[in-house]
Amino acid sequence: MSFLDYFKSKKKNTANMAKERLQIIVAHERGRRDQPDYLPQLQQELVAVIRKYVQIDDDMVQVELDRNDDCSVLELNVTLPEHH
């Protein structure tokens, strides 16, 4: 491997990483387009209910809808704070 090959391989890795990141962002945005309109409001209401019992931030609740051929699955992910 020559000295120049070292720098060439880094550029390729950086470009591949950027490409992979862009693909993830595009896939995430496509997924959001297909979600129902009520999902953001559902997430806000779930956060409000959980806050009656535990103090949490908005980003500690994730709501996602997965669709298959036969059914839809609502996935709720809540990160609860540790007890002190």
JSON list of N, CA and C in Angstrom, two decimals, residues 2-76:
[
{"chain": "A", "resi": 2, "resn": "SER", "atom": "N", "xyz": [0.65, 2.10, -0.92]},
{"chain": "A", "resi": 2, "resn": "SER", "atom": "CA", "xyz": [1.44, 3.32, -0.98]},
{"chain": "A", "resi": 2, "resn": "SER", "atom": "C", "xyz": [0.84, 4.37, -0.05]},
{"chain": "A", "resi": 3, "resn": "PHE", "atom": "N", "xyz": [1.56, 5.44, 0.10]},
{"chain": "A", "resi": 3, "resn": "PHE", "atom": "CA", "xyz": [1.13, 6.53, 0.95]},
{"chain": "A", "resi": 3, "resn": "PHE", "atom": "C", "xyz": [-0.20, 7.12, 0.46]},
{"chain": "A", "resi": 4, "resn": "LEU", "atom": "N", "xyz": [-0.34, 7.25, -0.85]},
{"chain": "A", "resi": 4, "resn": "LEU", "atom": "CA", "xyz": [-1.57, 7.82, -1.41]},
{"chain": "A", "resi": 4, "resn": "LEU", "atom": "C", "xyz": [-2.76, 6.88, -1.25]},
{"chain": "A", "resi": 5, "resn": "ASP", "atom": "N", "xyz": [-2.53, 5.59, -1.29]},
{"chain": "A", "resi": 5, "resn": "ASP", "atom": "CA", "xyz": [-3.63, 4.65, -1.10]},
{"chain": "A", "resi": 5, "resn": "ASP", "atom": "C", "xyz": [-4.29, 4.81, 0.27]},
{"chain": "A", "resi": 6, "resn": "TYR", "atom": "N", "xyz": [-3.47, 5.13, 1.25]},
{"chain": "A", "resi": 6, "resn": "TYR", "atom": "CA", "xyz": [-4.01, 5.34, 2.60]},
{"chain": "A", "resi": 6, "resn": "TYR", "atom": "C", "xyz": [-5.09, 6.42, 2.59]},
{"chain": "A", "resi": 7, "resn": "PHE", "atom": "N", "xyz": [-4.82, 7.54, 1.93]},
{"chain": "A", "resi": 7, "resn": "PHE", "atom": "CA", "xyz": [-5.79, 8.64, 1.89]},
{"chain": "A", "resi": 7, "resn": "PHE", "atom": "C", "xyz": [-6.97, 8.33, 0.98]},
{"chain": "A", "resi": 8, "resn": "LYS", "atom": "N", "xyz": [-6.73, 7.60, -0.08]},
{"chain": "A", "resi": 8, "resn": "LYS", "atom": "CA", "xyz": [-7.82, 7.23, -0.97]},
{"chain": "A", "resi": 8, "resn": "LYS", "atom": "C", "xyz": [-8.82, 6.33, -0.26]},
{"chain": "A", "resi": 9, "resn": "SER", "atom": "N", "xyz": [-8.33, 5.38, 0.51]},
{"chain": "A", "resi": 9, "resn": "SER", "atom": "CA", "xyz": [-9.24, 4.47, 1.20]},
{"chain": "A", "resi": 9, "resn": "SER", "atom": "C", "xyz": [-10.07, 5.19, 2.25]},
{"chain": "A", "resi": 10, "resn": "LYS", "atom": "N", "xyz": [-9.51, 6.21, 2.90]},
{"chain": "A", "resi": 10, "resn": "LYS", "atom": "CA", "xyz": [-10.28, 6.97, 3.88]},
{"chain": "A", "resi": 10, "resn": "LYS", "atom": "C", "xyz": [-11.43, 7.71, 3.23]},
{"chain": "A", "resi": 11, "resn": "LYS", "atom": "N", "xyz": [-11.18, 8.30, 2.05]},
{"chain": "A", "resi": 11, "resn": "LYS", "atom": "CA", "xyz": [-12.25, 9.02, 1.37]},
{"chain": "A", "resi": 11, "resn": "LYS", "atom": "C", "xyz": [-13.38, 8.07, 0.99]},
{"chain": "A", "resi": 12, "resn": "LYS", "atom": "N", "xyz": [-13.02, 6.89, 0.56]},
{"chain": "A", "resi": 12, "resn": "LYS", "atom": "CA", "xyz": [-14.03, 5.92, 0.18]},
{"chain": "A", "resi": 12, "resn": "LYS", "atom": "C", "xyz": [-14.87, 5.51, 1.39]},
{"chain": "A", "resi": 13, "resn": "ASN", "atom": "N", "xyz": [-14.21, 5.29, 2.53]},
{"chain": "A", "resi": 13, "resn": "ASN", "atom": "CA", "xyz": [-14.95, 4.92, 3.73]},
{"chain": "A", "resi": 13, "resn": "ASN", "atom": "C", "xyz": [-15.87, 6.04, 4.18]},
{"chain": "A", "resi": 14, "resn": "THR", "atom": "N", "xyz": [-15.39, 7.27, 4.10]},
{"chain": "A", "resi": 14, "resn": "THR", "atom": "CA", "xyz": [-16.22, 8.40, 4.47]},
{"chain": "A", "resi": 14, "resn": "THR", "atom": "C", "xyz": [-17.41, 8.52, 3.54]},
{"chain": "A", "resi": 15, "resn": "ALA", "atom": "N", "xyz": [-17.19, 8.33, 2.26]},
{"chain": "A", "resi": 15, "resn": "ALA", "atom": "CA", "xyz": [-18.30, 8.40, 1.30]},
{"chain": "A", "resi": 15, "resn": "ALA", "atom": "C", "xyz": [-19.30, 7.28, 1.55]},
{"chain": "A", "resi": 16, "resn": "ASN", "atom": "N", "xyz": [-18.79, 6.08, 1.84]},
{"chain": "A", "resi": 16, "resn": "ASN", "atom": "CA", "xyz": [-19.71, 4.97, 2.13]},
{"chain": "A", "resi": 16, "resn": "ASN", "atom": "C", "xyz": [-20.51, 5.22, 3.40]},
{"chain": "A", "resi": 17, "resn": "MET", "atom": "N", "xyz": [-19.84, 5.78, 4.40]},
{"chain": "A", "resi": 17, "resn": "MET", "atom": "CA", "xyz": [-20.56, 6.08, 5.65]},
{"chain": "A", "resi": 17, "resn": "MET", "atom": "C", "xyz": [-21.63, 7.14, 5.39]},
{"chain": "A", "resi": 18, "resn": "ALA", "atom": "N", "xyz": [-21.31, 8.15, 4.62]},
{"chain": "A", "resi": 18, "resn": "ALA", "atom": "CA", "xyz": [-22.29, 9.19, 4.31]},
{"chain": "A", "resi": 18, "resn": "ALA", "atom": "C", "xyz": [-23.46, 8.61, 3.52]},
{"chain": "A", "resi": 19, "resn": "LYS", "atom": "N", "xyz": [-23.16, 7.71, 2.60]},
{"chain": "A", "resi": 19, "resn": "LYS", "atom": "CA", "xyz": [-24.21, 7.07, 1.81]},
{"chain": "A", "resi": 19, "resn": "LYS", "atom": "C", "xyz": [-25.12, 6.24, 2.70]},
{"chain": "A", "resi": 20, "resn": "GLU", "atom": "N", "xyz": [-24.54, 5.46, 3.62]},
{"chain": "A", "resi": 20, "resn": "GLU", "atom": "CA", "xyz": [-25.34, 4.65, 4.53]},
{"chain": "A", "resi": 20, "resn": "GLU", "atom": "C", "xyz": [-26.21, 5.52, 5.43]},
{"chain": "A", "resi": 21, "resn": "ARG", "atom": "N", "xyz": [-25.64, 6.60, 5.92]},
{"chain": "A", "resi": 21, "resn": "ARG", "atom": "CA", "xyz": [-26.42, 7.50, 6.78]},
{"chain": "A", "resi": 21, "resn": "ARG", "atom": "C", "xyz": [-27.58, 8.13, 5.99]},
{"chain": "A", "resi": 22, "resn": "LEU", "atom": "N", "xyz": [-27.33, 8.51, 4.78]},
{"chain": "A", "resi": 22, "resn": "LEU", "atom": "CA", "xyz": [-28.39, 9.08, 3.96]},
{"chain": "A", "resi": 22, "resn": "LEU", "atom": "C", "xyz": [-29.49, 8.06, 3.68]},
{"chain": "A", "resi": 23, "resn": "GLN", "atom": "N", "xyz": [-29.11, 6.81, 3.44]},
{"chain": "A", "resi": 23, "resn": "GLN", "atom": "CA", "xyz": [-30.11, 5.77, 3.22]},
{"chain": "A", "resi": 23, "resn": "GLN", "atom": "C", "xyz": [-30.97, 5.56, 4.47]},
{"chain": "A", "resi": 24, "resn": "ILE", "atom": "N", "xyz": [-30.36, 5.63, 5.63]},
{"chain": "A", "resi": 24, "resn": "ILE", "atom": "CA", "xyz": [-31.12, 5.48, 6.88]},
{"chain": "A", "resi": 24, "resn": "ILE", "atom": "C", "xyz": [-32.10, 6.64, 7.04]},
{"chain": "A", "resi": 25, "resn": "ILE", "atom": "N", "xyz": [-31.65, 7.84, 6.75]},
{"chain": "A", "resi": 25, "resn": "ILE", "atom": "CA", "xyz": [-32.52, 9.01, 6.88]},
{"chain": "A", "resi": 25, "resn": "ILE", "atom": "C", "xyz": [-33.68, 8.92, 5.91]},
{"chain": "A", "resi": 26, "resn": "VAL", "atom": "N", "xyz": [-33.41, 8.54, 4.67]},
{"chain": "A", "resi": 26, "resn": "VAL", "atom": "CA", "xyz": [-34.47, 8.42, 3.66]},
{"chain": "A", "resi": 26, "resn": "VAL", "atom": "C", "xyz": [-35.47, 7.35, 4.07]},
{"chain": "A", "resi": 27, "resn": "ALA", "atom": "N", "xyz": [-34.99, 6.20, 4.57]},
{"chain": "A", "resi": 27, "resn": "ALA", "atom": "CA", "xyz": [-35.89, 5.13, 5.01]},
{"chain": "A", "resi": 27, "resn": "ALA", "atom": "C", "xyz": [-36.74, 5.59, 6.18]},
{"chain": "A", "resi": 28, "resn": "HIS", "atom": "N", "xyz": [-36.14, 6.34, 7.11]},
{"chain": "A", "resi": 28, "resn": "HIS", "atom": "CA", "xyz": [-36.89, 6.85, 8.26]},
{"chain": "A", "resi": 28, "resn": "HIS", "atom": "C", "xyz": [-37.98, 7.83, 7.81]},
{"chain": "A", "resi": 29, "resn": "GLU", "atom": "N", "xyz": [-37.64, 8.71, 6.89]},
{"chain": "A", "resi": 29, "resn": "GLU", "atom": "CA", "xyz": [-38.62, 9.68, 6.41]},
{"chain": "A", "resi": 29, "resn": "GLU", "atom": "C", "xyz": [-39.75, 9.00, 5.62]},
{"chain": "A", "resi": 30, "resn": "ARG", "atom": "N", "xyz": [-39.43, 7.98, 4.86]},
{"chain": "A", "resi": 30, "resn": "ARG", "atom": "CA", "xyz": [-40.48, 7.23, 4.15]},
{"chain": "A", "resi": 30, "resn": "ARG", "atom": "C", "xyz": [-41.41, 6.56, 5.14]},
{"chain": "A", "resi": 31, "resn": "GLY", "atom": "N", "xyz": [-40.85, 6.04, 6.20]},
{"chain": "A", "resi": 31, "resn": "GLY", "atom": "CA", "xyz": [-41.67, 5.40, 7.23]},
{"chain": "A", "resi": 31, "resn": "GLY", "atom": "C", "xyz": [-42.60, 6.37, 7.90]},
{"chain": "A", "resi": 32, "resn": "ARG", "atom": "N", "xyz": [-42.14, 7.60, 8.09]},
{"chain": "A", "resi": 32, "resn": "ARG", "atom": "CA", "xyz": [-42.98, 8.62, 8.73]},
{"chain": "A", "resi": 32, "resn": "ARG", "atom": "C", "xyz": [-44.12, 9.05, 7.82]},
{"chain": "A", "resi": 33, "resn": "ARG", "atom": "N", "xyz": [-43.87, 9.04, 6.50]},
{"chain": "A", "resi": 33, "resn": "ARG", "atom": "CA", "xyz": [-44.92, 9.45, 5.57]},
{"chain": "A", "resi": 33, "resn": "ARG", "atom": "C", "xyz": [-46.10, 8.48, 5.59]},
{"chain": "A", "resi": 34, "resn": "ASP", "atom": "N", "xyz": [-45.81, 7.21, 5.84]},
{"chain": "A", "resi": 34, "resn": "ASP", "atom": "CA", "xyz": [-46.85, 6.19, 5.82]},
{"chain": "A", "resi": 34, "resn": "ASP", "atom": "C", "xyz": [-47.59, 6.04, 7.14]},
{"chain": "A", "resi": 35, "resn": "GLN", "atom": "N", "xyz": [-47.15, 6.75, 8.17]},
{"chain": "A", "resi": 35, "resn": "GLN", "atom": "CA", "xyz": [-47.81, 6.60, 9.46]},
{"chain": "A", "resi": 35, "resn": "GLN", "atom": "C", "xyz": [-49.13, 7.38, 9.48]},
{"chain": "A", "resi": 36, "resn": "PRO", "atom": "N", "xyz": [-50.08, 6.92, 10.27]},
{"chain": "A", "resi": 36, "resn": "PRO", "atom": "CA", "xyz": [-51.36, 7.61, 10.35]},
{"chain": "A", "resi": 36, "resn": "PRO", "atom": "C", "xyz": [-51.23, 8.99, 10.99]},
{"chain": "A", "resi": 37, "resn": "ASP", "atom": "N", "xyz": [-52.17, 9.87, 10.67]},
{"chain": "A", "resi": 37, "resn": "ASP", "atom": "CA", "xyz": [-52.13, 11.25, 11.16]},
{"chain": "A", "resi": 37, "resn": "ASP", "atom": "C", "xyz": [-52.27, 11.34, 12.68]},
{"chain": "A", "resi": 38, "resn": "TYR", "atom": "N", "xyz": [-52.95, 10.37, 13.29]},
{"chain": "A", "resi": 38, "resn": "TYR", "atom": "CA", "xyz": [-53.20, 10.44, 14.73]},
{"chain": "A", "resi": 38, "resn": "TYR", "atom": "C", "xyz": [-51.99, 10.06, 15.58]},
{"chain": "A", "resi": 39, "resn": "LEU", "atom": "N", "xyz": [-50.95, 9.50, 14.98]},
{"chain": "A", "resi": 39, "resn": "LEU", "atom": "CA", "xyz": [-49.83, 8.97, 15.76]},
{"chain": "A", "resi": 39, "resn": "LEU", "atom": "C", "xyz": [-49.09, 10.03, 16.59]},
{"chain": "A", "resi": 40, "resn": "PRO", "atom": "N", "xyz": [-48.77, 11.22, 16.05]},
{"chain": "A", "resi": 40, "resn": "PRO", "atom": "CA", "xyz": [-48.11, 12.23, 16.90]},
{"chain": "A", "resi": 40, "resn": "PRO", "atom": "C", "xyz": [-48.96, 12.65, 18.09]},
{"chain": "A", "resi": 41, "resn": "GLN", "atom": "N", "xyz": [-50.29, 12.81, 17.87]},
{"chain": "A", "resi": 41, "resn": "GLN", "atom": "CA", "xyz": [-51.16, 13.19, 18.99]},
{"chain": "A", "resi": 41, "resn": "GLN", "atom": "C", "xyz": [-51.26, 12.06, 20.01]},
{"chain": "A", "resi": 42, "resn": "LEU", "atom": "N", "xyz": [-51.31, 10.83, 19.53]},
{"chain": "A", "resi": 42, "resn": "LEU", "atom": "CA", "xyz": [-51.33, 9.67, 20.43]},
{"chain": "A", "resi": 42, "resn": "LEU", "atom": "C", "xyz": [-50.09, 9.68, 21.30]},
{"chain": "A", "resi": 43, "resn": "GLN", "atom": "N", "xyz": [-48.94, 9.97, 20.72]},
{"chain": "A", "resi": 43, "resn": "GLN", "atom": "CA", "xyz": [-47.69, 10.00, 21.49]},
{"chain": "A", "resi": 43, "resn": "GLN", "atom": "C", "xyz": [-47.74, 11.09, 22.56]},
{"chain": "A", "resi": 44, "resn": "GLN", "atom": "N", "xyz": [-48.26, 12.26, 22.21]},
{"chain": "A", "resi": 44, "resn": "GLN", "atom": "CA", "xyz": [-48.34, 13.35, 23.19]},
{"chain": "A", "resi": 44, "resn": "GLN", "atom": "C", "xyz": [-49.28, 12.99, 24.33]},
{"chain": "A", "resi": 45, "resn": "GLU", "atom": "N", "xyz": [-50.40, 12.35, 24.01]},
{"chain": "A", "resi": 45, "resn": "GLU", "atom": "CA", "xyz": [-51.35, 11.98, 25.06]},
{"chain": "A", "resi": 45, "resn": "GLU", "atom": "C", "xyz": [-50.78, 10.88, 25.95]},
{"chain": "A", "resi": 46, "resn": "LEU", "atom": "N", "xyz": [-50.05, 9.94, 25.37]},
{"chain": "A", "resi": 46, "resn": "LEU", "atom": "CA", "xyz": [-49.41, 8.90, 26.18]},
{"chain": "A", "resi": 46, "resn": "LEU", "atom": "C", "xyz": [-48.38, 9.51, 27.13]},
{"chain": "A", "resi": 47, "resn": "VAL", "atom": "N", "xyz": [-47.61, 10.46, 26.65]},
{"chain": "A", "resi": 47, "resn": "VAL", "atom": "CA", "xyz": [-46.63, 11.14, 27.51]},
{"chain": "A", "resi": 47, "resn": "VAL", "atom": "C", "xyz": [-47.34, 11.84, 28.66]},
{"chain": "A", "resi": 48, "resn": "ALA", "atom": "N", "xyz": [-48.47, 12.50, 28.38]},
{"chain": "A", "resi": 48, "resn": "ALA", "atom": "CA", "xyz": [-49.23, 13.20, 29.42]},
{"chain": "A", "resi": 48, "resn": "ALA", "atom": "C", "xyz": [-49.74, 12.23, 30.48]},
{"chain": "A", "resi": 49, "resn": "VAL", "atom": "N", "xyz": [-50.22, 11.07, 30.06]},
{"chain": "A", "resi": 49, "resn": "VAL", "atom": "CA", "xyz": [-50.72, 10.07, 31.01]},
{"chain": "A", "resi": 49, "resn": "VAL", "atom": "C", "xyz": [-49.57, 9.53, 31.86]},
{"chain": "A", "resi": 50, "resn": "ILE", "atom": "N", "xyz": [-48.46, 9.21, 31.24]},
{"chain": "A", "resi": 50, "resn": "ILE", "atom": "CA", "xyz": [-47.32, 8.66, 31.98]},
{"chain": "A", "resi": 50, "resn": "ILE", "atom": "C", "xyz": [-46.78, 9.69, 32.97]},
{"chain": "A", "resi": 51, "resn": "ARG", "atom": "N", "xyz": [-46.83, 10.99, 32.59]},
{"chain": "A", "resi": 51, "resn": "ARG", "atom": "CA", "xyz": [-46.33, 12.04, 33.49]},
{"chain": "A", "resi": 51, "resn": "ARG", "atom": "C", "xyz": [-47.19, 12.19, 34.75]},
{"chain": "A", "resi": 52, "resn": "LYS", "atom": "N", "xyz": [-48.39, 11.66, 34.75]},
{"chain": "A", "resi": 52, "resn": "LYS", "atom": "CA", "xyz": [-49.19, 11.68, 35.97]},
{"chain": "A", "resi": 52, "resn": "LYS", "atom": "C", "xyz": [-48.54, 10.84, 37.06]},
{"chain": "A", "resi": 53, "resn": "TYR", "atom": "N", "xyz": [-47.72, 9.88, 36.64]},
{"chain": "A", "resi": 53, "resn": "TYR", "atom": "CA", "xyz": [-47.13, 8.93, 37.60]},
{"chain": "A", "resi": 53, "resn": "TYR", "atom": "C", "xyz": [-45.61, 9.05, 37.71]},
{"chain": "A", "resi": 54, "resn": "VAL", "atom": "N", "xyz": [-44.95, 9.43, 36.58]},
{"chain": "A", "resi": 54, "resn": "VAL", "atom": "CA", "xyz": [-43.48, 9.48, 36.55]},
{"chain": "A", "resi": 54, "resn": "VAL", "atom": "C", "xyz": [-43.07, 10.70, 35.73]},
{"chain": "A", "resi": 55, "resn": "GLN", "atom": "N", "xyz": [-42.06, 11.44, 36.20]},
{"chain": "A", "resi": 55, "resn": "GLN", "atom": "CA", "xyz": [-41.56, 12.58, 35.45]},
{"chain": "A", "resi": 55, "resn": "GLN", "atom": "C", "xyz": [-40.66, 12.10, 34.31]},
{"chain": "A", "resi": 56, "resn": "ILE", "atom": "N", "xyz": [-41.08, 12.35, 33.07]},
{"chain": "A", "resi": 56, "resn": "ILE", "atom": "CA", "xyz": [-40.30, 11.94, 31.90]},
{"chain": "A", "resi": 56, "resn": "ILE", "atom": "C", "xyz": [-40.24, 13.08, 30.89]},
{"chain": "A", "resi": 57, "resn": "ASP", "atom": "N", "xyz": [-39.26, 13.03, 30.01]},
{"chain": "A", "resi": 57, "resn": "ASP", "atom": "CA", "xyz": [-39.15, 13.98, 28.90]},
{"chain": "A", "resi": 57, "resn": "ASP", "atom": "C", "xyz": [-39.88, 13.42, 27.69]},
{"chain": "A", "resi": 58, "resn": "ASP", "atom": "N", "xyz": [-40.19, 14.29, 26.73]},
{"chain": "A", "resi": 58, "resn": "ASP", "atom": "CA", "xyz": [-40.90, 13.86, 25.52]},
{"chain": "A", "resi": 58, "resn": "ASP", "atom": "C", "xyz": [-40.14, 12.80, 24.75]},
{"chain": "A", "resi": 59, "resn": "ASP", "atom": "N", "xyz": [-38.81, 12.92, 24.70]},
{"chain": "A", "resi": 59, "resn": "ASP", "atom": "CA", "xyz": [-38.04, 11.98, 23.90]},
{"chain": "A", "resi": 59, "resn": "ASP", "atom": "C", "xyz": [-37.87, 10.61, 24.56]},
{"chain": "A", "resi": 60, "resn": "MET", "atom": "N", "xyz": [-38.42, 10.45, 25.75]},
{"chain": "A", "resi": 60, "resn": "MET", "atom": "CA", "xyz": [-38.31, 9.17, 26.45]},
{"chain": "A", "resi": 60, "resn": "MET", "atom": "C", "xyz": [-39.43, 8.21, 26.05]},
{"chain": "A", "resi": 61, "resn": "VAL", "atom": "N", "xyz": [-40.35, 8.68, 25.19]},
{"chain": "A", "resi": 61, "resn": "VAL", "atom": "CA", "xyz": [-41.44, 7.84, 24.70]},
{"chain": "A", "resi": 61, "resn": "VAL", "atom": "C", "xyz": [-41.37, 7.77, 23.19]},
{"chain": "A", "resi": 62, "resn": "GLN", "atom": "N", "xyz": [-41.29, 6.57, 22.67]},
{"chain": "A", "resi": 62, "resn": "GLN", "atom": "CA", "xyz": [-41.26, 6.35, 21.22]},
{"chain": "A", "resi": 62, "resn": "GLN", "atom": "C", "xyz": [-42.48, 5.52, 20.84]},
{"chain": "A", "resi": 63, "resn": "VAL", "atom": "N", "xyz": [-43.22, 6.00, 19.86]},
{"chain": "A", "resi": 63, "resn": "VAL", "atom": "CA", "xyz": [-44.39, 5.27, 19.36]},
{"chain": "A", "resi": 63, "resn": "VAL", "atom": "C", "xyz": [-44.17, 5.01, 17.88]},
{"chain": "A", "resi": 64, "resn": "GLU", "atom": "N", "xyz": [-44.26, 3.75, 17.51]},
{"chain": "A", "resi": 64, "resn": "GLU", "atom": "CA", "xyz": [-44.08, 3.38, 16.10]},
{"chain": "A", "resi": 64, "resn": "GLU", "atom": "C", "xyz": [-45.16, 2.40, 15.69]},
{"chain": "A", "resi": 65, "resn": "LEU", "atom": "N", "xyz": [-45.50, 2.46, 14.43]},
{"chain": "A", "resi": 65, "resn": "LEU", "atom": "CA", "xyz": [-46.50, 1.56, 13.89]},
{"chain": "A", "resi": 65, "resn": "LEU", "atom": "C", "xyz": [-45.85, 0.72, 12.79]},
{"chain": "A", "resi": 66, "resn": "ASP", "atom": "N", "xyz": [-45.86, -0.58, 12.98]},
{"chain": "A", "resi": 66, "resn": "ASP", "atom": "CA", "xyz": [-45.34, -1.51, 11.98]},
{"chain": "A", "resi": 66, "resn": "ASP", "atom": "C", "xyz": [-46.52, -2.17, 11.28]},
{"chain": "A", "resi": 67, "resn": "ARG", "atom": "N", "xyz": [-46.47, -2.18, 9.97]},
{"chain": "A", "resi": 67, "resn": "ARG", "atom": "CA", "xyz": [-47.56, -2.79, 9.21]},
{"chain": "A", "resi": 67, "resn": "ARG", "atom": "C", "xyz": [-47.05, -4.01, 8.47]},
{"chain": "A", "resi": 68, "resn": "ASN", "atom": "N", "xyz": [-47.81, -5.07, 8.61]},
{"chain": "A", "resi": 68, "resn": "ASN", "atom": "CA", "xyz": [-47.56, -6.29, 7.84]},
{"chain": "A", "resi": 68, "resn": "ASN", "atom": "C", "xyz": [-48.70, -6.48, 6.87]},
{"chain": "A", "resi": 69, "resn": "ASP", "atom": "N", "xyz": [-48.71, -7.56, 6.17]},
{"chain": "A", "resi": 69, "resn": "ASP", "atom": "CA", "xyz": [-49.80, -7.83, 5.23]},
{"chain": "A", "resi": 69, "resn": "ASP", "atom": "C", "xyz": [-51.13, -7.99, 5.94]},
{"chain": "A", "resi": 70, "resn": "ASP", "atom": "N", "xyz": [-51.11, -8.65, 7.10]},
{"chain": "A", "resi": 70, "resn": "ASP", "atom": "CA", "xyz": [-52.36, -9.00, 7.78]},
{"chain": "A", "resi": 70, "resn": "ASP", "atom": "C", "xyz": [-52.76, -8.06, 8.90]},
{"chain": "A", "resi": 71, "resn": "CYS", "atom": "N", "xyz": [-51.79, -7.39, 9.51]},
{"chain": "A", "resi": 71, "resn": "CYS", "atom": "CA", "xyz": [-52.14, -6.57, 10.67]},
{"chain": "A", "resi": 71, "resn": "CYS", "atom": "C", "xyz": [-51.15, -5.43, 10.86]},
{"chain": "A", "resi": 72, "resn": "SER", "atom": "N", "xyz": [-51.53, -4.54, 11.78]},
{"chain": "A", "resi": 72, "resn": "SER", "atom": "CA", "xyz": [-50.64, -3.45, 12.18]},
{"chain": "A", "resi": 72, "resn": "SER", "atom": "C", "xyz": [-50.30, -3.63, 13.65]},
{"chain": "A", "resi": 73, "resn": "VAL", "atom": "N", "xyz": [-49.05, -3.33, 14.01]},
{"chain": "A", "resi": 73, "resn": "VAL", "atom": "CA", "xyz": [-48.61, -3.47, 15.39]},
{"chain": "A", "resi": 73, "resn": "VAL", "atom": "C", "xyz": [-48.14, -2.11, 15.89]},
{"chain": "A", "resi": 74, "resn": "LEU", "atom": "N", "xyz": [-48.74, -1.65, 16.99]},
{"chain": "A", "resi": 74, "resn": "LEU", "atom": "CA", "xyz": [-48.34, -0.41, 17.62]},
{"chain": "A", "resi": 74, "resn": "LEU", "atom": "C", "xyz": [-47.29, -0.73, 18.66]},
{"chain": "A", "resi": 75, "resn": "GLU", "atom": "N", "xyz": [-46.09, -0.15, 18.51]},
{"chain": "A", "resi": 75, "resn": "GLU", "atom": "CA", "xyz": [-44.99, -0.42, 19.44]},
{"chain": "A", "resi": 75, "resn": "GLU", "atom": "C", "xyz": [-44.76, 0.82, 20.28]},
{"chain": "A", "resi": 76, "resn": "LEU", "atom": "N", "xyz": [-44.82, 0.64, 21.59]},
{"chain": "A", "resi": 76, "resn": "LEU", "atom": "CA", "xyz": [-44.62, 1.74, 22.54]},
{"chain": "A", "resi": 76, "resn": "LEU", "atom": "C", "xyz": [-43.37, 1.44, 23.34]}
]
